[in-house]
Amino acid sequence: MSEDSENQRKRSWAEPYKIKMVEPVRMTTTGERKTRIKEAGFNTFLLRSRDVYIDLLTDSGTSAMSDRQWAGMMMGDEAYAGSENFYHLEQTIQKYYGYKYIVPTHQGRAAEHIISQLLIKQGDIIPGNMYFTTTKLHQELAGGTFKDVIIDEAHDPGNLYPFKGNIDLDRLRALIEQYGEKRIPYISVATTVNMAGGQPISLKNLKEVRNLTSHYGIPIIHDMTRVAENAYMIKKLEDGQAHRKVSEIVKEICDLTDGATMSAKKDALVNIGGFLAVNDKGLFDKARNMVVIYEGLHTYGGMAGRDMEALSIGISESVDEDHIRARVGQVEYLGKKLIQSEIPIVMPVGTHGVFLNAKKFLPHLTQDKLPAQALAAAIYVDSGVRAMERGVVSAGRDPDTGQQNYPNLELVRLTIPRRVYTQAHMDVVAESIEEVYLNRNKIRGLKFVYEPRYLRFFQSRFEEC
Ligand SMILES: *Cc1c(COP(=O)(O)O)cnc(C)c1O
């Protein structure tokens, strides 16, 4: 697909790869799926993969690796210390992201754990552009409190503002004035914002945040899980950015921040992996010491040598122009189909998935009846498509009062794995959602029958009510 043919807007585009190996998927009957979802306590996380037809639970660790990545797996240097693959990874991260020092971890939350323990003191405040489940939990476990400083538009699923990941500078300034910069160890900036529906932050906003935080001497820690997708949206939508390469924009984003946590299971196209990256040598020394307690030696941090090699190659592929355009394009394709059928979704369509607005989809269910959880279960029963809840169940309870959090956004996320499904799969998904929408009045609410203490959405069980 050349830029020329796309600009003509008359020609179809196809996935920029051909398929070399296939993994058969299993179709099930409606009767079977009704049994399975009941057994799973109406929680799609508790279904077995063999009972799922099209798996849109998450884009995390579900990417298809390229032939080059698989070739890299054969180059694994599994030495306990000083693996060649670590040095290649370090070089790759320095080249594409520009951070100086790297600590590998088994996935993103491990990097969040280390940075939170090192930087946060009891009573600290960490502002950020909307919470993410694991990020916020690690901040809390370290004694901090997360404060949301995302713009109001992000909480409104119908608002078409293109950069709903932006930070409200007045709100951020007010927080700094209220608590003082000494109680704010860093600002947490995510590219893109997962919980808002995969919404990007603009380069302009990030630069303004940088100026403001520099004034107070507060570092920015970048949750760079989907930085390539965010950079692509900047290229597509931000004034004066269209001519630039995605890789250049990625680098500029990283240069505007002081360190990063990465879940390599998303944009970086691997099934497992992550890292912490920082520019401060003192902080790096502490993180490198801490990683040996929780993850492994500082030259593998929970990854095999072959995993690190696949990750290095995945990072370079993640900023490839054809790849990123098709990746985000496929999500957009599904989003457009659902918009045409007047299904209520979060707008604009995000970069890694389409988010159904469960409050509008199921207006007969109040939020305490867990509409998004119920909708995800109903979609599975209809077609074997597995989605996940991003609403009141994911939001959990207030750690101080134990009260249920009721977020504005009550969503079901149809998350698209990278390079795994074709547009034909997207058609099947859209038809299933349309069918469920036609029969939406029959969907009943849910109540908790088991609720674990941490990250409850993963393991809770429910019954119809
Ligand atoms: C997935 C994710 C994380 C956590 O990473 P894991 O690899 O799942 O531990 C952190 N932040 C964001 C935005 C994510 O999407």
Short mmCIF file of C-alpha atoms and ligand atoms in Angstrom, two decimals:
data_model
loop_
_atom_site.label_atom_id
_atom_site.label_comp_id
_atom_site.label_asym_id
_atom_site.label_seq_id
_atom_site.Cartn_x
_atom_site.Cartn_y
_atom_site.Cartn_z
CA MET A 1 0.00 0.00 0.00
CA SER A 2 1.72 3.18 -1.09
CA GLU A 3 0.86 6.59 0.22
CA ASP A 4 -0.20 7.52 -3.32
CA SER A 5 -2.85 4.84 -3.62
CA GLU A 6 -4.14 5.62 -0.14
CA ASN A 7 -4.44 9.29 -0.95
CA GLN A 8 -6.65 8.51 -3.92
CA ARG A 9 -9.06 7.02 -1.35
CA LYS A 10 -10.68 4.81 -3.98
CA ARG A 11 -8.59 1.71 -3.53
CA SER A 12 -8.90 -0.90 -0.79
CA TRP A 13 -5.92 -1.64 1.38
CA ALA A 14 -4.89 -5.00 2.75
CA GLU A 15 -2.74 -6.26 5.59
CA PRO A 16 0.94 -5.51 4.70
CA TYR A 17 2.09 -9.13 5.16
CA LYS A 18 1.32 -12.60 3.92
CA ILE A 19 0.53 -15.51 6.19
CA LYS A 20 3.19 -18.20 6.60
CA MET A 21 1.75 -20.28 9.42
CA VAL A 22 -1.81 -20.71 10.67
CA GLU A 23 -3.32 -21.54 14.05
CA PRO A 24 -6.78 -23.11 13.66
CA VAL A 25 -9.56 -21.65 15.82
CA ARG A 26 -12.59 -23.55 17.07
CA MET A 27 -16.22 -22.60 16.57
CA THR A 28 -18.64 -23.52 19.34
CA THR A 29 -22.43 -23.69 19.62
CA THR A 30 -24.56 -21.16 21.47
CA GLY A 31 -25.53 -23.86 23.99
CA GLU A 32 -21.89 -24.64 24.69
CA ARG A 33 -21.03 -20.97 25.15
CA LYS A 34 -23.91 -20.43 27.60
CA THR A 35 -22.49 -23.24 29.73
CA ARG A 36 -18.93 -21.96 29.46
CA ILE A 37 -19.71 -18.37 30.47
CA LYS A 38 -21.67 -19.59 33.51
CA GLU A 39 -18.75 -21.82 34.50
CA ALA A 40 -16.48 -18.78 34.10
CA GLY A 41 -18.62 -16.74 36.53
CA PHE A 42 -19.56 -14.34 33.67
CA ASN A 43 -15.96 -13.15 33.61
CA THR A 44 -14.34 -13.41 30.16
CA PHE A 45 -10.90 -13.60 31.85
CA LEU A 46 -11.93 -16.96 33.29
CA LEU A 47 -12.86 -18.56 29.94
CA ARG A 48 -10.49 -21.06 28.40
CA SER A 49 -8.90 -19.94 25.17
CA ARG A 50 -10.03 -23.13 23.39
CA ASP A 51 -13.64 -22.02 23.86
CA VAL A 52 -13.04 -18.63 22.19
CA TYR A 53 -13.51 -18.05 18.45
CA ILE A 54 -12.11 -14.53 17.95
CA ASP A 55 -10.12 -13.33 20.93
CA LEU A 56 -10.33 -9.58 21.48
CA LEU A 57 -9.74 -9.75 25.23
CA THR A 58 -6.52 -7.79 24.97
CA ASP A 59 -3.75 -6.69 22.65
CA SER A 60 -1.26 -7.63 25.36
CA GLY A 61 1.18 -10.37 24.42
CA THR A 62 -1.17 -11.54 21.68
CA SER A 63 0.68 -10.17 18.64
CA ALA A 64 1.89 -12.40 15.82
CA MET A 65 5.66 -12.25 15.55
CA SER A 66 7.30 -11.81 12.17
CA ASP A 67 9.59 -14.33 10.46
CA ARG A 68 12.49 -12.05 11.41
CA GLN A 69 11.49 -12.16 15.07
CA TRP A 70 11.22 -15.96 14.99
CA ALA A 71 14.65 -16.10 13.40
CA GLY A 72 15.85 -13.89 16.25
CA MET A 73 14.49 -16.42 18.75
CA MET A 74 17.08 -18.86 17.41
CA MET A 75 19.80 -16.36 18.24
CA GLY A 76 19.03 -16.49 21.96
CA ASP A 77 22.15 -16.22 24.09
CA GLU A 78 20.93 -17.85 27.29
CA ALA A 79 23.95 -16.99 29.41
CA TYR A 80 22.89 -16.07 32.93
CA ALA A 81 25.03 -12.93 32.81
CA GLY A 82 25.99 -10.62 29.97
CA SER A 83 23.77 -12.10 27.23
CA GLU A 84 24.47 -10.64 23.76
CA ASN A 85 20.73 -10.14 23.35
CA PHE A 86 20.70 -7.74 26.29
CA TYR A 87 23.30 -5.50 24.64
CA HIS A 88 21.36 -5.58 21.38
CA LEU A 89 18.20 -4.61 23.27
CA GLU A 90 19.98 -1.81 25.10
CA GLN A 91 21.30 -0.46 21.79
CA THR A 92 17.87 -0.71 20.14
CA ILE A 93 16.15 1.15 22.98
CA GLN A 94 18.81 3.87 22.89
CA LYS A 95 18.43 4.19 19.11
CA TYR A 96 14.62 4.28 18.83
CA TYR A 97 13.65 5.79 22.20
CA GLY A 98 16.77 7.66 23.25
CA TYR A 99 16.71 6.69 26.94
CA LYS A 100 20.20 6.17 28.34
CA TYR A 101 19.89 3.34 30.86
CA ILE A 102 17.79 0.19 30.59
CA VAL A 103 16.62 -2.36 33.13
CA PRO A 104 14.81 -5.32 31.50
CA THR A 105 11.74 -6.72 33.29
CA HIS A 106 9.37 -9.59 32.59
CA GLN A 107 6.55 -7.14 31.70
CA GLY A 108 5.30 -3.59 32.25
CA ARG A 109 3.96 -3.88 35.79
CA ALA A 110 7.37 -5.07 37.03
CA ALA A 111 8.91 -1.84 35.77
CA GLU A 112 6.05 0.07 37.44
CA HIS A 113 6.76 -1.76 40.69
CA ILE A 114 10.45 -0.80 40.67
CA ILE A 115 9.98 2.87 39.74
CA SER A 116 7.11 3.30 42.24
CA GLN A 117 9.12 1.78 45.10
CA LEU A 118 12.15 3.93 44.25
CA LEU A 119 10.49 7.31 43.75
CA ILE A 120 7.28 7.37 45.82
CA LYS A 121 7.15 8.12 49.55
CA GLN A 122 4.19 7.70 51.90
CA GLY A 123 1.72 10.54 51.28
CA ASP A 124 3.03 11.47 47.82
CA ILE A 125 0.76 12.54 44.97
CA ILE A 126 1.22 11.25 41.42
CA PRO A 127 -0.73 13.17 38.76
CA GLY A 128 -1.36 11.42 35.45
CA ASN A 129 -3.47 11.36 32.29
CA MET A 130 -6.08 8.93 33.58
CA TYR A 131 -5.28 5.93 35.72
CA PHE A 132 -4.18 2.56 34.47
CA THR A 133 -5.01 -0.41 36.70
CA THR A 134 -1.52 -1.78 37.42
CA THR A 135 0.21 1.63 37.34
CA LYS A 136 -2.15 3.08 39.94
CA LEU A 137 -1.99 0.00 42.16
CA HIS A 138 1.82 0.10 42.30
CA GLN A 139 1.69 3.81 43.13
CA GLU A 140 -0.73 3.06 45.97
CA LEU A 141 1.28 0.10 47.27
CA ALA A 142 4.28 2.45 47.48
CA GLY A 143 2.24 4.86 49.64
CA GLY A 144 1.20 7.34 46.93
CA THR A 145 -2.14 8.59 45.66
CA PHE A 146 -2.91 8.89 41.96
CA LYS A 147 -4.66 12.10 40.81
CA ASP A 148 -6.26 12.27 37.39
CA VAL A 149 -5.31 15.40 35.42
CA ILE A 150 -6.58 14.36 32.00
CA ILE A 151 -8.77 16.87 30.13
CA ASP A 152 -12.54 16.63 30.74
CA GLU A 153 -13.16 15.61 27.13
CA ALA A 154 -11.58 12.22 27.91
CA HIS A 155 -14.45 11.32 30.24
CA ASP A 156 -17.07 11.99 27.58
CA PRO A 157 -17.38 9.04 25.17
CA GLY A 158 -19.17 11.19 22.56
CA ASN A 159 -16.70 14.06 22.45
CA LEU A 160 -14.80 14.08 19.14
CA TYR A 161 -11.72 16.00 20.32
CA PRO A 162 -8.76 14.29 18.57
CA PHE A 163 -6.33 14.37 21.51
CA LYS A 164 -8.37 13.11 24.44
CA GLY A 165 -5.16 11.89 26.08
CA ASN A 166 -4.07 15.50 26.76
CA ILE A 167 -3.34 16.80 30.24
CA ASP A 168 -5.33 19.69 31.68
CA LEU A 169 -2.50 22.12 32.45
CA ASP A 170 -4.56 24.25 34.83
CA ARG A 171 -5.55 21.21 36.83
CA LEU A 172 -1.93 20.03 36.95
CA ARG A 173 -0.68 23.47 38.03
CA ALA A 174 -3.36 23.67 40.71
CA LEU A 175 -2.32 20.26 42.09
CA ILE A 176 1.32 21.29 42.23
CA GLU A 177 0.36 24.54 44.00
CA GLN A 178 -1.89 22.66 46.44
CA TYR A 179 0.52 19.90 47.46
CA GLY A 180 3.88 21.49 46.64
CA GLU A 181 6.44 20.00 44.24
CA LYS A 182 8.16 18.10 47.09
CA ARG A 183 5.18 15.78 47.42
CA ILE A 184 5.01 15.09 43.69
CA PRO A 185 7.80 12.64 42.81
CA TYR A 186 6.85 12.59 39.13
CA ILE A 187 4.04 13.04 36.62
CA SER A 188 2.81 9.88 34.95
CA VAL A 189 2.22 10.43 31.21
CA ALA A 190 0.79 7.61 29.12
CA THR A 191 0.97 7.36 25.32
CA THR A 192 -1.85 6.47 24.36
CA VAL A 193 -4.40 6.50 27.18
CA ASN A 194 -5.76 2.97 27.45
CA MET A 195 -8.60 3.60 29.89
CA ALA A 196 -9.92 6.57 27.90
CA GLY A 197 -10.35 4.28 24.91
CA GLY A 198 -6.88 4.33 23.35
CA GLN A 199 -6.75 8.12 22.97
CA PRO A 200 -3.52 9.95 22.04
CA ILE A 201 -1.80 12.92 23.66
CA SER A 202 -0.58 15.66 21.30
CA LEU A 203 3.04 16.69 20.96
CA LYS A 204 2.02 20.26 21.71
CA ASN A 205 0.41 19.27 25.01
CA LEU A 206 3.36 17.10 25.99
CA LYS A 207 5.72 20.03 25.34
CA GLU A 208 3.57 22.26 27.55
CA VAL A 209 3.61 19.64 30.30
CA ARG A 210 7.38 19.45 29.96
CA ASN A 211 7.72 23.23 30.32
CA LEU A 212 5.48 23.31 33.36
CA THR A 213 7.18 20.39 35.12
CA SER A 214 10.67 21.71 34.31
CA HIS A 215 9.69 24.95 36.03
CA TYR A 216 8.99 23.01 39.23
CA GLY A 217 11.77 20.43 38.77
CA ILE A 218 9.32 17.52 38.58
CA PRO A 219 10.30 14.57 36.35
CA ILE A 220 7.99 12.93 33.80
CA ILE A 221 7.78 9.14 33.80
CA HIS A 222 6.39 7.95 30.49
CA ASP A 223 4.12 4.91 30.24
CA MET A 224 5.27 4.16 26.68
CA THR A 225 3.25 0.99 26.16
CA ARG A 226 1.63 2.31 22.95
CA VAL A 227 4.01 5.09 21.95
CA ALA A 228 4.16 4.09 18.27
CA GLU A 229 0.36 4.22 17.97
CA ASN A 230 0.34 7.61 19.69
CA ALA A 231 3.06 8.89 17.34
CA TYR A 232 1.07 7.69 14.34
CA MET A 233 -1.99 9.66 15.54
CA ILE A 234 0.19 12.76 15.96
CA LYS A 235 1.42 12.32 12.39
CA LYS A 236 -2.14 11.87 11.16
CA LEU A 237 -3.90 14.60 13.13
CA GLU A 238 -1.56 17.22 14.56
CA ASP A 239 -0.76 20.39 12.66
CA GLY A 240 2.63 20.36 10.97
CA GLN A 241 3.40 16.69 11.71
CA ALA A 242 2.14 14.91 8.57
CA HIS A 243 5.50 14.93 6.77
CA ARG A 244 7.43 13.32 9.63
CA LYS A 245 8.29 9.69 10.15
CA VAL A 246 6.56 7.87 12.99
CA SER A 247 10.00 6.85 14.29
CA GLU A 248 11.05 10.53 14.52
CA ILE A 249 7.92 11.42 16.47
CA VAL A 250 8.41 8.45 18.82
CA LYS A 251 11.93 9.68 19.56
CA GLU A 252 10.77 13.23 20.20
CA ILE A 253 8.08 12.04 22.63
CA CYS A 254 10.67 10.06 24.59
CA ASP A 255 13.10 12.99 24.56
CA LEU A 256 10.47 15.12 26.31
CA THR A 257 10.39 12.75 29.29
CA ASP A 258 12.86 11.58 31.94
CA GLY A 259 12.21 7.87 32.07
CA ALA A 260 9.75 5.22 30.99
CA THR A 261 8.03 2.00 31.85
CA MET A 262 7.28 -0.28 28.93
CA SER A 263 4.99 -3.22 28.51
CA ALA A 264 6.62 -4.67 25.39
CA LYS A 265 3.62 -6.97 25.03
CA LYS A 266 1.70 -4.22 23.21
CA ASP A 267 3.33 -1.99 20.56
CA ALA A 268 6.66 -3.83 20.58
CA LEU A 269 5.14 -6.98 19.09
CA VAL A 270 6.31 -9.64 21.51
CA ASN A 271 4.44 -12.15 23.66
CA ILE A 272 6.30 -11.31 26.87
CA GLY A 273 8.69 -8.61 28.01
CA GLY A 274 9.14 -5.09 29.26
CA PHE A 275 11.66 -2.68 30.66
CA LEU A 276 12.33 0.36 32.77
CA ALA A 277 14.37 3.10 31.09
CA VAL A 278 15.81 6.17 32.79
CA ASN A 279 18.25 8.96 32.03
CA ASP A 280 19.45 9.51 35.61
CA LYS A 281 22.50 7.41 36.49
CA GLY A 282 21.81 7.39 40.24
CA LEU A 283 18.25 6.21 39.74
CA PHE A 284 19.47 3.59 37.27
CA ASP A 285 21.94 2.17 39.79
CA LYS A 286 19.14 1.78 42.35
CA ALA A 287 16.77 0.19 39.80
CA ARG A 288 19.47 -2.18 38.58
CA ASN A 289 20.03 -3.25 42.15
CA MET A 290 16.34 -3.73 42.83
CA VAL A 291 15.67 -5.79 39.71
CA VAL A 292 17.78 -8.65 41.08
CA ILE A 293 15.40 -9.01 44.04
CA TYR A 294 12.19 -9.28 42.03
CA GLU A 295 12.97 -10.13 38.41
CA GLY A 296 16.41 -11.58 37.76
CA LEU A 297 19.89 -10.38 36.92
CA HIS A 298 20.10 -6.90 35.35
CA THR A 299 21.02 -8.34 31.94
CA TYR A 300 17.82 -10.38 31.61
CA GLY A 301 15.32 -9.21 34.25
CA GLY A 302 12.80 -12.01 33.79
CA MET A 303 13.20 -12.47 30.04
CA ALA A 304 15.00 -15.27 28.23
CA GLY A 305 17.79 -14.18 25.87
CA ARG A 306 15.59 -15.13 22.91
CA ASP A 307 12.76 -12.96 24.27
CA MET A 308 15.08 -9.97 24.34
CA GLU A 309 16.17 -10.63 20.74
CA ALA A 310 12.54 -10.85 19.54
CA LEU A 311 11.87 -7.62 21.41
CA SER A 312 14.74 -5.73 19.75
CA ILE A 313 13.43 -6.71 16.33
CA GLY A 314 9.83 -5.98 17.39
CA ILE A 315 10.76 -2.44 18.42
CA SER A 316 12.18 -1.70 14.97
CA GLU A 317 9.10 -3.20 13.27
CA SER A 318 6.70 -1.29 15.52
CA VAL A 319 7.67 2.05 13.95
CA ASP A 320 7.52 0.81 10.36
CA GLU A 321 5.14 3.12 8.47
CA ASP A 322 3.21 0.37 6.64
CA HIS A 323 2.84 -1.67 9.81
CA ILE A 324 1.54 1.09 12.01
CA ARG A 325 -0.84 2.46 9.38
CA ALA A 326 -2.39 -0.97 8.86
CA ARG A 327 -2.50 -1.71 12.58
CA VAL A 328 -4.41 1.44 13.48
CA GLY A 329 -6.29 1.18 10.17
CA GLN A 330 -7.74 -2.20 11.10
CA VAL A 331 -9.07 -0.84 14.39
CA GLU A 332 -10.57 2.09 12.49
CA TYR A 333 -12.16 -0.32 10.01
CA LEU A 334 -14.03 -2.11 12.80
CA GLY A 335 -14.95 1.20 14.42
CA LYS A 336 -16.43 2.56 11.18
CA LYS A 337 -18.55 -0.56 10.69
CA LEU A 338 -20.02 -0.19 14.16
CA ILE A 339 -20.64 3.54 13.67
CA GLN A 340 -22.50 2.75 10.44
CA SER A 341 -24.76 0.42 12.42
CA GLU A 342 -25.32 3.16 15.00
CA ILE A 343 -23.74 1.16 17.81
CA PRO A 344 -22.72 3.48 20.70
CA ILE A 345 -18.91 3.47 20.84
CA VAL A 346 -16.26 5.78 22.24
CA MET A 347 -15.36 8.42 19.67
CA PRO A 348 -12.97 9.04 18.07
CA VAL A 349 -12.06 5.38 17.53
CA GLY A 350 -8.96 4.56 19.60
CA THR A 351 -5.73 3.05 18.34
CA HIS A 352 -5.75 -0.40 19.90
CA GLY A 353 -9.41 -1.24 20.13
CA VAL A 354 -13.00 -0.21 19.77
CA PHE A 355 -14.71 0.59 23.05
CA LEU A 356 -18.46 0.04 23.34
CA ASN A 357 -20.32 2.52 25.53
CA ALA A 358 -22.18 0.11 27.82
CA LYS A 359 -24.23 2.83 29.53
CA LYS A 360 -25.81 3.71 26.18
CA PHE A 361 -25.88 0.15 24.88
CA LEU A 362 -27.78 -1.10 27.96
CA PRO A 363 -29.68 1.91 29.31
CA HIS A 364 -31.98 -0.41 31.28
CA LEU A 365 -29.07 -1.42 33.56
CA THR A 366 -27.83 1.03 36.20
CA GLN A 367 -24.08 1.05 36.80
CA ASP A 368 -24.35 -1.05 39.97
CA LYS A 369 -25.73 -3.84 37.75
CA LEU A 370 -22.31 -3.92 36.02
CA PRO A 371 -23.52 -3.28 32.47
CA ALA A 372 -20.12 -3.58 30.77
CA GLN A 373 -19.40 -6.90 32.45
CA ALA A 374 -22.83 -8.16 31.38
CA LEU A 375 -22.36 -6.94 27.82
CA ALA A 376 -18.98 -8.66 27.41
CA ALA A 377 -20.59 -11.93 28.56
CA ALA A 378 -23.51 -11.48 26.14
CA ILE A 379 -21.17 -10.91 23.18
CA TYR A 380 -19.32 -14.11 24.01
CA VAL A 381 -22.57 -16.07 24.14
CA ASP A 382 -23.67 -14.65 20.77
CA SER A 383 -20.56 -15.49 18.74
CA GLY A 384 -17.61 -16.69 20.79
CA VAL A 385 -15.96 -13.26 20.44
CA ARG A 386 -14.16 -12.47 23.67
CA ALA A 387 -14.07 -8.83 24.85
CA MET A 388 -13.36 -7.36 28.28
CA GLU A 389 -14.90 -4.98 30.79
CA ARG A 390 -13.48 -1.51 31.38
CA GLY A 391 -15.92 0.05 33.78
CA VAL A 392 -16.93 -0.21 37.41
CA VAL A 393 -15.41 -3.68 37.89
CA SER A 394 -12.00 -2.52 36.58
CA ALA A 395 -12.17 0.71 38.60
CA GLY A 396 -12.25 -1.23 41.89
CA ARG A 397 -12.72 0.30 45.32
CA ASP A 398 -11.31 3.37 47.00
CA PRO A 399 -8.33 2.06 49.03
CA ASP A 400 -9.20 4.29 52.02
CA THR A 401 -12.97 4.02 52.27
CA GLY A 402 -13.58 0.67 50.55
CA GLN A 403 -16.36 2.32 48.55
CA GLN A 404 -16.99 1.23 44.99
CA ASN A 405 -15.54 3.66 42.40
CA TYR A 406 -18.11 4.62 39.76
CA PRO A 407 -16.17 5.86 36.71
CA ASN A 408 -17.90 7.94 34.05
CA LEU A 409 -16.76 5.51 31.41
CA GLU A 410 -18.50 2.14 31.51
CA LEU A 411 -16.97 0.38 28.52
CA VAL A 412 -16.49 -2.95 26.81
CA ARG A 413 -13.18 -3.14 25.00
CA LEU A 414 -12.83 -5.01 21.73
CA THR A 415 -9.05 -5.07 21.60
CA ILE A 416 -7.36 -5.97 18.35
CA PRO A 417 -4.18 -8.07 18.56
CA ARG A 418 -1.47 -6.92 16.14
CA ARG A 419 -1.08 -8.83 12.84
CA VAL A 420 -3.32 -11.69 14.03
CA TYR A 421 -6.75 -11.24 12.47
CA THR A 422 -7.90 -10.20 9.00
CA GLN A 423 -10.58 -7.77 7.97
CA ALA A 424 -12.91 -10.76 7.48
CA HIS A 425 -12.62 -11.43 11.21
CA MET A 426 -13.53 -7.79 11.82
CA ASP A 427 -16.67 -8.26 9.71
CA VAL A 428 -17.72 -11.24 11.85
CA VAL A 429 -17.15 -9.23 15.02
CA ALA A 430 -19.22 -6.29 13.73
CA GLU A 431 -22.12 -8.61 12.78
CA SER A 432 -22.11 -10.15 16.24
CA ILE A 433 -22.19 -6.78 17.99
CA GLU A 434 -25.07 -5.72 15.74
CA GLU A 435 -27.01 -8.86 16.66
CA VAL A 436 -26.42 -8.31 20.39
CA TYR A 437 -27.53 -4.69 20.00
CA LEU A 438 -30.82 -5.76 18.40
CA ASN A 439 -31.51 -8.05 21.36
CA ARG A 440 -30.05 -5.78 24.03
CA ASN A 441 -33.24 -5.56 26.10
CA LYS A 442 -32.89 -9.21 27.09
CA ILE A 443 -29.47 -8.73 28.72
CA ARG A 444 -29.62 -8.99 32.50
CA GLY A 445 -27.39 -7.29 35.05
CA LEU A 446 -24.77 -9.02 37.18
CA LYS A 447 -23.74 -9.06 40.83
CA PHE A 448 -20.47 -10.08 42.47
CA VAL A 449 -20.29 -13.52 44.06
CA TYR A 450 -16.50 -13.45 44.51
CA GLU A 451 -14.33 -10.35 44.68
CA PRO A 452 -10.55 -10.60 45.15
CA ARG A 453 -8.69 -7.75 46.81
CA TYR A 454 -6.30 -6.65 44.03
CA LEU A 455 -7.09 -5.96 40.34
CA ARG A 456 -10.44 -7.61 40.88
CA PHE A 457 -11.50 -7.58 37.21
CA PHE A 458 -9.12 -10.47 36.46
CA GLN A 459 -10.59 -13.01 38.87
CA SER A 460 -14.01 -11.85 40.12
CA ARG A 461 -17.02 -14.11 39.62
CA PHE A 462 -20.60 -12.98 39.00
CA GLU A 463 -24.19 -14.18 38.80
CA GLU A 464 -27.14 -12.78 36.87
CA CYS A 465 -29.51 -10.65 38.92
C1 LIG B 1 -0.60 -3.31 29.76
C2 LIG B 1 -0.32 -2.00 30.32
C3 LIG B 1 0.51 -1.85 31.45
C4 LIG B 1 1.04 -3.02 32.24
O1 LIG B 1 1.87 -3.85 31.50
P1 LIG B 1 1.92 -5.45 31.68
O2 LIG B 1 2.94 -5.86 30.66
O3 LIG B 1 0.56 -5.99 31.41
O4 LIG B 1 2.38 -5.74 33.07
C5 LIG B 1 0.77 -0.56 31.87
N1 LIG B 1 0.25 0.52 31.26
C6 LIG B 1 -0.56 0.40 30.19
C7 LIG B 1 -1.13 1.63 29.55
C8 LIG B 1 -0.88 -0.85 29.69
O5 LIG B 1 -1.71 -0.95 28.65
#
